[in-house]
């Protein structure tokens, strides 16, 4: 026996080729499952972000509408139920009152100030305005020619938004005109 040659074992220590292939296959399955999970999480995150963006747009639009109506100025409120026209205090200080018009155009709630149109809420299928007066609701305003300068107690906007349902916003009007003599 040669002292420099290690003794031969009957069975060498280590992994066989089949054992290595099985372990690689198991790691590959775990990696594929992990990638599927990550892809699923990214998909959920993308859909959630899209829905949150759409909800934020609706909330901004409802805020703009409420803010405009709350700043109503002396003048007429006119509506046939599908469009609303009124005068509000000018943005900023000291400006003259401006006429605002809310209407449905190209599938969106549109706010018109002078000649400029601003899309307030996208994907609107239907739009309706109603007016509270003395505990009753009316689909148009003014109720008659004699009350042309009167204001309703409240204005309700209902916007049927694609895939979201109906947004209903009721804004109470002040008892008297804001601004102007």
C-alpha positions as CSV (number, residue, x, y, z in Angstrom):
1,X,0.0,0.0,0.0
2,X,1.3,3.4,-1.0
3,X,1.1,5.9,1.8
4,X,0.6,8.8,-0.7
5,X,-2.6,7.4,-2.3
6,X,-5.7,7.6,-0.2
7,X,-7.5,4.4,0.4
8,X,-10.3,3.8,-2.1
9,X,-13.8,3.7,-0.6
10,X,-16.4,1.4,-1.9
11,X,-18.7,4.3,-2.5
12,X,-17.5,7.8,-3.2
13,X,-19.1,10.6,-1.2
14,X,-21.2,13.2,-3.2
15,X,-24.3,13.6,-5.3
16,X,-25.2,11.5,-8.3
17,X,-26.3,13.2,-11.5
18,X,-29.9,12.2,-10.9
19,X,-29.9,13.8,-7.5
20,X,-28.5,17.0,-9.0
21,X,-31.1,17.1,-11.7
22,X,-33.9,16.6,-9.2
23,X,-32.7,19.4,-7.0
24,X,-32.3,21.7,-10.0
25,X,-35.9,20.9,-11.1
26,X,-37.2,21.6,-7.6
27,X,-35.4,25.0,-7.5
28,X,-36.7,25.8,-11.0
29,X,-40.3,25.0,-9.8
30,X,-39.8,27.2,-6.8
31,X,-38.5,30.1,-9.0
32,X,-41.4,29.8,-11.4
33,X,-43.9,29.9,-8.6
34,X,-42.1,32.9,-7.1
35,X,-42.2,34.7,-10.5
36,X,-45.9,33.9,-10.8
37,X,-46.5,35.4,-7.4
38,X,-44.6,38.5,-8.1
39,X,-46.4,38.9,-11.5
40,X,-49.7,38.5,-9.7
41,X,-48.8,41.1,-7.1
42,X,-47.7,43.6,-9.7
43,X,-51.0,43.1,-11.6
44,X,-53.1,43.7,-8.5
45,X,-51.0,46.8,-7.7
46,X,-51.5,48.1,-11.3
47,X,-55.3,47.5,-11.2
48,X,-55.5,49.1,-7.7
49,X,-53.6,52.2,-8.9
50,X,-55.9,52.5,-11.9
51,X,-59.0,52.3,-9.7
52,X,-57.6,54.8,-7.2
53,X,-56.8,57.3,-10.0
54,X,-60.3,57.0,-11.4
55,X,-61.8,57.5,-7.8
56,X,-59.5,60.5,-7.3
57,X,-60.8,62.0,-10.6
58,X,-64.4,61.5,-9.5
59,X,-63.7,63.0,-6.0
60,X,-61.9,66.1,-7.6
61,X,-64.9,66.6,-9.9
62,X,-67.4,66.4,-7.1
63,X,-65.3,68.8,-5.1
64,X,-65.1,71.3,-8.0
65,X,-68.9,71.1,-8.5
66,X,-69.7,71.6,-4.8
67,X,-67.2,74.4,-4.5
68,X,-68.7,76.2,-7.5
69,X,-72.3,75.9,-6.2
70,X,-71.3,77.0,-2.7
71,X,-69.8,80.2,-4.2
72,X,-73.0,81.1,-6.1
73,X,-73.5,84.8,-6.7
74,X,-76.5,87.0,-7.2
75,X,-78.1,86.0,-10.4
76,X,-80.3,83.3,-12.0
77,X,-80.1,79.6,-11.7
78,X,-81.3,78.0,-14.9
79,X,-81.6,74.3,-15.7
80,X,-83.7,71.9,-17.9
81,X,-82.5,69.0,-15.8
82,X,-79.6,68.0,-18.1
83,X,-77.6,71.2,-17.9
84,X,-77.0,73.7,-15.1
85,X,-76.2,77.4,-15.6
86,X,-75.5,79.8,-12.7
87,X,-73.3,82.7,-11.7
88,X,-70.6,82.3,-9.1
89,X,-68.1,84.6,-7.4
90,X,-65.0,85.1,-9.5
91,X,-61.9,83.2,-8.5
92,X,-59.5,85.4,-6.6
93,X,-60.5,88.8,-5.1
94,X,-62.3,91.6,-6.7
95,X,-63.3,90.1,-10.0
96,X,-66.7,90.3,-11.5
97,X,-69.1,87.3,-11.1
98,X,-68.7,84.7,-13.8
99,X,-71.3,82.4,-15.5
100,X,-70.7,78.7,-15.1
101,X,-72.4,76.0,-17.2
102,X,-72.3,72.3,-16.3
103,X,-73.3,69.9,-19.0
104,X,-72.7,66.4,-20.4
105,X,-70.4,66.4,-23.5
106,X,-68.4,63.6,-25.1
107,X,-69.1,61.2,-22.3
108,X,-67.9,63.5,-19.5
109,X,-69.2,66.1,-17.1
110,X,-67.9,69.4,-18.5
111,X,-67.6,72.7,-16.8
112,X,-67.7,75.7,-19.0
113,X,-66.4,79.0,-17.8
114,X,-66.7,81.7,-20.5
115,X,-65.5,80.0,-23.6
116,X,-63.2,77.5,-21.9
117,X,-64.4,73.9,-21.3
118,X,-62.9,71.8,-18.6
119,X,-63.6,68.1,-18.3
120,X,-64.5,67.6,-14.6
121,X,-65.5,63.9,-14.4
122,X,-64.7,61.4,-17.2
123,X,-66.8,58.4,-18.3
124,X,-70.2,59.9,-17.5
125,X,-73.1,58.0,-19.2
126,X,-75.9,60.2,-17.9
127,X,-76.3,63.5,-16.0
128,X,-79.2,64.9,-14.2
129,X,-79.8,68.0,-12.0
130,X,-82.7,68.4,-9.5
131,X,-83.7,71.2,-7.3
132,X,-85.1,71.2,-3.8
133,X,-87.7,73.8,-2.9
134,X,-89.8,73.7,0.3
135,X,-89.2,69.9,0.8
136,X,-90.0,69.0,-2.8
137,X,-87.7,68.1,-5.7
138,X,-88.1,69.5,-9.2
139,X,-86.4,68.4,-12.4
140,X,-86.0,71.9,-13.8
141,X,-85.4,75.4,-12.6
142,X,-86.9,78.0,-12.3
143,X,-90.3,76.5,-11.5
144,X,-92.1,79.4,-13.2
145,X,-91.4,82.8,-14.8
146,X,-92.4,84.7,-11.7
147,X,-89.7,82.9,-9.7
148,X,-86.9,83.4,-12.2
149,X,-84.7,85.2,-9.7
150,X,-85.4,82.9,-6.8
151,X,-82.9,80.2,-5.9
152,X,-83.7,76.6,-4.9
153,X,-82.9,75.5,-1.4
154,X,-80.4,72.9,-2.7
155,X,-79.1,71.6,-6.0
156,X,-78.6,67.9,-6.6
157,X,-76.3,66.5,-9.3
158,X,-76.5,62.8,-10.3
159,X,-73.8,61.5,-12.6
160,X,-74.0,57.9,-13.8
161,X,-70.3,57.0,-14.2
162,X,-69.3,54.1,-16.4
163,X,-68.3,51.1,-14.2
164,X,-68.7,53.0,-10.9
165,X,-72.4,53.6,-10.4
166,X,-74.3,56.8,-9.7
167,X,-72.5,59.7,-8.0
168,X,-75.1,61.9,-6.1
169,X,-74.0,65.2,-4.8
170,X,-76.4,67.6,-3.0
171,X,-75.3,71.1,-2.2
172,X,-77.4,73.4,-0.1
173,X,-77.5,77.0,-1.3
174,X,-77.1,80.0,1.0
175,X,-80.3,81.8,2.0
176,X,-79.3,85.0,0.1
177,X,-77.0,86.0,-2.7
178,X,-73.3,86.1,-2.1
179,X,-71.5,89.2,-3.3
180,X,-72.9,92.0,-5.4
181,X,-75.6,94.5,-4.3
